[in-house]
Amino acid sequence: GAVVSQHPSRVICKSGTSVKIECRSLDFQATTMFWYRQFPKQSLMLMATSNEGSKATYEQGVEKDKFLINHASLTLSTLTVTSAHPEDSSFYICSARATRDRGLRGRYEQYFGPGTRLTVT
Amino acid sequence: DAKTTQPPSMDCAEGRAANLPCNHSTISGNEYVYWYRQIHSQGPQYIIHGLKNNETNEMASLIITEDRKSSTLILPHATLRDTAVYYCIPRGARTGKLIFGQGTTLQVKP
C-alpha cells in the first residue's frame, strides 16, 4: 500500500511551452501533497504545499505564477510549469500525506512518487 | 524547523552494519526524527522515525540519544542495494513539512 505515482516519468519540451505533471495517490486519500524539485547532485528543495480544495502555499523564492499547482481531489495534484525555460530542467518529485493515520502511532506519513525528469530544450 | 548535520559520505562493507549518525541539536520537543533514503534518480523512500525511544523495523534501527540532540540509523546487514543518500529530517508537528538537508551518501562495497 501507500503508492504514489507520477506522470509522465520523463518529458522533453521546447522552451516557452507549458508542461503538466500529475501526482496521484493510488491506494489512499491525501489531503496534503508536496512538490519538490531536485537539481543534479543536490538535495530535494520543497517548492510548495498543496491542500485539496484550496490554494497552494509556496516556499520563499518559488514563483507561483510559473509553477501552477492544482489539487482538485483527494488523490490528484498537478504541477504545471508555465513558459518553461532550460533552467527549469530538473527532477520534480511529489509526496502525498495520508488523511488518516496508517497505524504509525498517530503520525500522518508522507509517501513519495518516483519523480518526473523534465528537460527543456 | 531544526537543522541537521550529517557526514557527507560513508563507506560500508557488504554484510556489515552501517551506522549513520545525525546531529539535530536544535530539535524541539514535538519534532519527530525521520529517516528517508534516495536511491539514484528515484523518489525518497521512508525508512523509520522516532520521537525519543529507540525504534526498530524490518529495514533498520533508530537510536536516539536521551537528550534527543542526535540519532543514529543502523542498517544491520548492509547490501549493495542499500547504496543511497540517507536523509535525517526532524519533522515539525505544526507544518508537517519534510525539509531535506544534504544527507549522507552511503556506498556499500563488496
Short mmCIF file of C-alpha atoms in Angstrom, two decimals:
data_model
loop_
_atom_site.label_atom_id
_atom_site.label_comp_id
_atom_site.label_asym_id
_atom_site.label_seq_id
_atom_site.Cartn_x
_atom_site.Cartn_y
_atom_site.Cartn_z
CA GLY A 1 0.00 0.00 0.00
CA ALA A 2 0.86 3.73 0.11
CA VAL A 3 1.76 4.07 -3.55
CA VAL A 4 2.20 7.44 -5.20
CA SER A 5 2.53 7.68 -8.95
CA GLN A 6 3.69 10.47 -11.20
CA HIS A 7 3.02 11.00 -14.86
CA PRO A 8 4.93 11.40 -17.03
CA SER A 9 8.17 9.90 -15.76
CA ARG A 10 10.15 11.85 -18.35
CA VAL A 11 9.24 14.77 -20.55
CA ILE A 12 11.15 16.87 -23.04
CA CYS A 13 9.64 20.13 -24.13
CA LYS A 14 10.65 23.21 -26.05
CA SER A 15 11.41 26.50 -24.40
CA GLY A 16 8.30 28.64 -23.99
CA THR A 17 5.83 25.78 -23.74
CA SER A 18 3.98 24.58 -20.65
CA VAL A 19 4.21 21.15 -19.10
CA LYS A 20 1.81 19.47 -16.69
CA ILE A 21 2.93 16.82 -14.21
CA GLU A 22 0.41 14.66 -12.38
CA CYS A 23 0.80 13.19 -8.91
CA ARG A 24 -1.65 10.54 -7.77
CA SER A 25 -2.10 8.65 -4.52
CA LEU A 26 -3.23 5.24 -5.70
CA ASP A 27 -4.47 3.50 -2.59
CA PHE A 28 -5.09 6.23 -0.05
CA GLN A 29 -6.55 9.68 0.19
CA ALA A 30 -4.25 12.65 0.59
CA THR A 31 -5.48 15.98 1.88
CA THR A 32 -2.00 17.39 1.50
CA MET A 33 0.56 16.93 -1.23
CA PHE A 34 4.00 18.46 -1.53
CA TRP A 35 6.05 19.33 -4.59
CA TYR A 36 9.85 19.24 -4.65
CA ARG A 37 12.48 19.86 -7.27
CA GLN A 38 15.97 18.44 -7.36
CA PHE A 39 18.90 19.57 -9.46
CA PRO A 40 21.77 17.18 -10.24
CA LYS A 41 23.94 16.34 -7.22
CA GLN A 42 21.75 18.46 -4.96
CA SER A 43 19.18 17.71 -2.31
CA LEU A 44 15.42 17.99 -2.68
CA MET A 45 14.05 21.50 -2.37
CA LEU A 46 10.46 21.96 -1.23
CA MET A 47 8.55 24.13 -3.67
CA ALA A 48 5.02 24.18 -2.36
CA THR A 49 2.40 22.57 -0.19
CA SER A 50 -0.88 21.71 -1.85
CA ASN A 51 -4.10 21.22 0.08
CA GLU A 52 -7.17 19.70 -1.52
CA GLY A 53 -9.71 22.34 -2.44
CA SER A 54 -7.59 25.34 -1.53
CA LYS A 55 -4.74 27.38 -2.91
CA ALA A 56 -1.22 26.05 -2.66
CA THR A 57 1.29 27.58 -0.29
CA TYR A 58 4.61 28.33 -1.96
CA GLU A 59 8.02 28.39 -0.35
CA GLN A 60 10.00 31.58 -0.43
CA GLY A 61 11.56 32.24 -3.81
CA VAL A 62 9.23 29.97 -5.78
CA GLU A 63 7.19 31.81 -8.41
CA LYS A 64 3.55 30.90 -8.02
CA ASP A 65 2.63 32.17 -11.47
CA LYS A 66 5.27 29.99 -13.06
CA PHE A 67 4.57 26.81 -11.12
CA LEU A 68 0.81 26.38 -11.06
CA ILE A 69 -0.47 23.79 -8.61
CA ASN A 70 -3.95 22.35 -8.58
CA HIS A 71 -5.18 19.85 -6.01
CA ALA A 72 -8.72 19.17 -7.19
CA SER A 73 -9.30 15.84 -5.49
CA LEU A 74 -8.03 13.78 -2.58
CA THR A 75 -5.98 11.62 -4.93
CA LEU A 76 -4.65 14.03 -7.55
CA SER A 77 -2.44 17.09 -7.60
CA THR A 78 -0.95 18.65 -10.71
CA LEU A 79 2.05 20.90 -11.22
CA THR A 80 2.16 22.96 -14.39
CA VAL A 81 5.43 24.57 -15.36
CA THR A 82 4.40 27.51 -17.50
CA SER A 83 6.58 29.06 -20.19
CA ALA A 84 9.34 26.60 -19.41
CA HIS A 85 12.96 27.56 -19.92
CA PRO A 86 16.13 25.45 -19.87
CA GLU A 87 16.83 26.48 -16.28
CA ASP A 88 13.57 24.77 -15.28
CA SER A 89 15.06 21.45 -16.33
CA SER A 90 15.05 19.39 -13.17
CA PHE A 91 13.74 16.32 -11.37
CA TYR A 92 10.30 17.08 -9.94
CA ILE A 93 9.06 14.89 -7.09
CA CYS A 94 5.75 14.91 -5.30
CA SER A 95 4.77 13.43 -1.98
CA ALA A 96 1.36 12.75 -0.51
CA ARG A 97 0.36 12.75 3.12
CA ALA A 98 -2.37 10.36 4.16
CA THR A 99 -5.53 11.85 5.62
CA ARG A 100 -5.79 9.05 8.10
CA ASP A 101 -3.19 7.57 10.36
CA ARG A 102 -1.97 4.40 8.72
CA GLY A 103 -1.21 2.80 12.03
CA LEU A 104 2.07 4.54 12.62
CA ARG A 105 1.46 5.83 16.12
CA GLY A 106 -0.62 8.84 15.23
CA ARG A 107 1.64 10.34 12.57
CA TYR A 108 0.36 11.17 9.13
CA GLU A 109 3.06 9.78 6.90
CA GLN A 110 4.30 11.11 3.61
CA TYR A 111 4.88 8.88 0.63
CA PHE A 112 6.91 9.96 -2.35
CA GLY A 113 6.34 9.49 -6.03
CA PRO A 114 9.06 8.20 -8.38
CA GLY A 115 9.75 11.65 -9.83
CA THR A 116 9.44 13.30 -13.24
CA ARG A 117 12.51 14.25 -15.23
CA LEU A 118 11.84 17.49 -17.13
CA THR A 119 14.20 18.60 -19.86
CA VAL A 120 13.58 21.92 -21.57
CA THR A 121 15.38 22.43 -24.86
CA ASP B 1 12.41 23.50 11.88
CA ALA B 2 15.59 22.07 13.36
CA LYS B 3 18.82 21.95 11.37
CA THR B 4 20.74 18.73 10.89
CA THR B 5 24.38 17.80 10.38
CA GLN B 6 25.29 14.56 8.65
CA PRO B 7 28.64 13.37 7.30
CA PRO B 8 28.62 13.87 3.52
CA SER B 9 29.71 10.33 2.74
CA MET B 10 30.42 6.95 4.30
CA ASP B 11 31.55 3.56 3.09
CA CYS B 12 30.43 0.22 4.42
CA ALA B 13 31.41 -3.34 3.57
CA GLU B 14 28.64 -5.57 2.31
CA GLY B 15 27.18 -7.69 5.10
CA ARG B 16 28.41 -5.40 7.84
CA ALA B 17 26.34 -2.97 9.86
CA ALA B 18 26.11 0.58 8.58
CA ASN B 19 25.83 3.22 11.28
CA LEU B 20 24.76 6.64 10.01
CA PRO B 21 24.92 9.49 12.50
CA CYS B 22 22.89 12.68 12.54
CA ASN B 23 23.19 15.71 14.73
CA HIS B 24 19.98 17.65 15.37
CA SER B 25 20.88 19.67 18.45
CA THR B 26 18.17 22.30 17.89
CA ILE B 27 15.31 19.81 17.67
CA SER B 28 12.21 20.84 19.56
CA GLY B 29 10.23 18.65 21.88
CA ASN B 30 7.43 17.86 19.45
CA GLU B 31 9.59 17.11 16.41
CA TYR B 32 9.95 13.52 15.36
CA VAL B 33 13.18 12.38 13.71
CA TYR B 34 12.53 10.85 10.31
CA TRP B 35 14.93 8.97 8.09
CA TYR B 36 14.48 8.64 4.36
CA ARG B 37 16.79 7.42 1.66
CA GLN B 38 17.02 8.16 -2.03
CA ILE B 39 18.45 5.72 -4.47
CA HIS B 40 19.78 7.37 -7.60
CA SER B 41 17.08 9.01 -9.76
CA GLN B 42 14.21 7.71 -7.64
CA GLY B 43 11.84 9.29 -5.15
CA PRO B 44 12.78 9.16 -1.46
CA GLN B 45 11.84 6.05 0.48
CA TYR B 46 10.68 6.13 4.08
CA ILE B 47 12.88 4.11 6.45
CA ILE B 48 11.94 4.79 10.05
CA HIS B 49 11.05 7.51 12.50
CA GLY B 50 11.02 8.10 16.25
CA LEU B 51 10.45 10.66 18.96
CA LYS B 52 12.58 9.65 21.94
CA ASN B 53 12.55 5.88 22.21
CA ASN B 54 14.69 3.63 20.08
CA GLU B 55 12.80 2.09 17.19
CA THR B 56 13.27 -0.95 15.00
CA ASN B 57 11.51 -2.18 11.90
CA GLU B 58 12.25 -4.58 9.09
CA MET B 59 14.59 -2.12 7.41
CA ALA B 60 16.59 -0.52 10.19
CA SER B 61 17.01 0.51 13.79
CA LEU B 62 16.97 4.05 15.08
CA ILE B 63 18.87 5.03 18.19
CA ILE B 64 18.02 8.44 19.65
CA THR B 65 20.14 9.89 22.43
CA GLU B 66 18.46 10.71 25.69
CA ASP B 67 18.82 14.46 25.13
CA ARG B 68 17.45 13.96 21.57
CA LYS B 69 20.24 16.04 20.10
CA SER B 70 21.49 13.26 17.89
CA SER B 71 20.47 9.95 16.43
CA THR B 72 21.98 7.01 14.58
CA LEU B 73 20.39 4.95 11.86
CA ILE B 74 21.60 1.37 11.80
CA LEU B 75 21.31 -0.92 8.81
CA PRO B 76 22.23 -4.24 10.43
CA HIS B 77 23.46 -6.11 7.36
CA ALA B 78 24.13 -3.70 4.52
CA THR B 79 23.73 -4.91 0.95
CA LEU B 80 24.77 -3.33 -2.33
CA ARG B 81 21.16 -2.24 -2.80
CA ASP B 82 21.44 -0.07 0.30
CA THR B 83 23.78 2.29 -1.57
CA ALA B 84 21.87 5.58 -1.48
CA VAL B 85 21.72 9.05 0.02
CA TYR B 86 20.32 8.91 3.56
CA TYR B 87 18.48 11.88 4.98
CA CYS B 88 17.80 12.60 8.63
CA ILE B 89 14.87 15.03 8.96
CA PRO B 90 13.28 16.45 12.09
CA ARG B 91 9.69 16.97 11.13
CA GLY B 92 7.72 19.80 12.59
CA ALA B 93 4.43 18.81 14.08
CA ARG B 94 2.88 22.12 13.10
CA THR B 95 3.77 22.28 9.42
CA GLY B 96 4.37 18.61 8.73
CA LYS B 97 6.90 19.61 6.10
CA LEU B 98 9.91 17.47 5.32
CA ILE B 99 12.86 19.78 4.71
CA PHE B 100 15.78 17.85 3.24
CA GLY B 101 19.38 18.63 4.10
CA GLN B 102 22.37 17.33 2.20
CA GLY B 103 22.24 13.84 3.64
CA THR B 104 24.91 11.15 3.76
CA THR B 105 25.88 9.23 0.67
CA LEU B 106 26.37 5.64 1.77
CA GLN B 107 28.42 3.46 -0.53
CA VAL B 108 28.18 -0.24 0.22
CA LYS B 109 31.15 -2.07 -1.23
CA PRO B 110 31.53 -5.77 -1.99
#
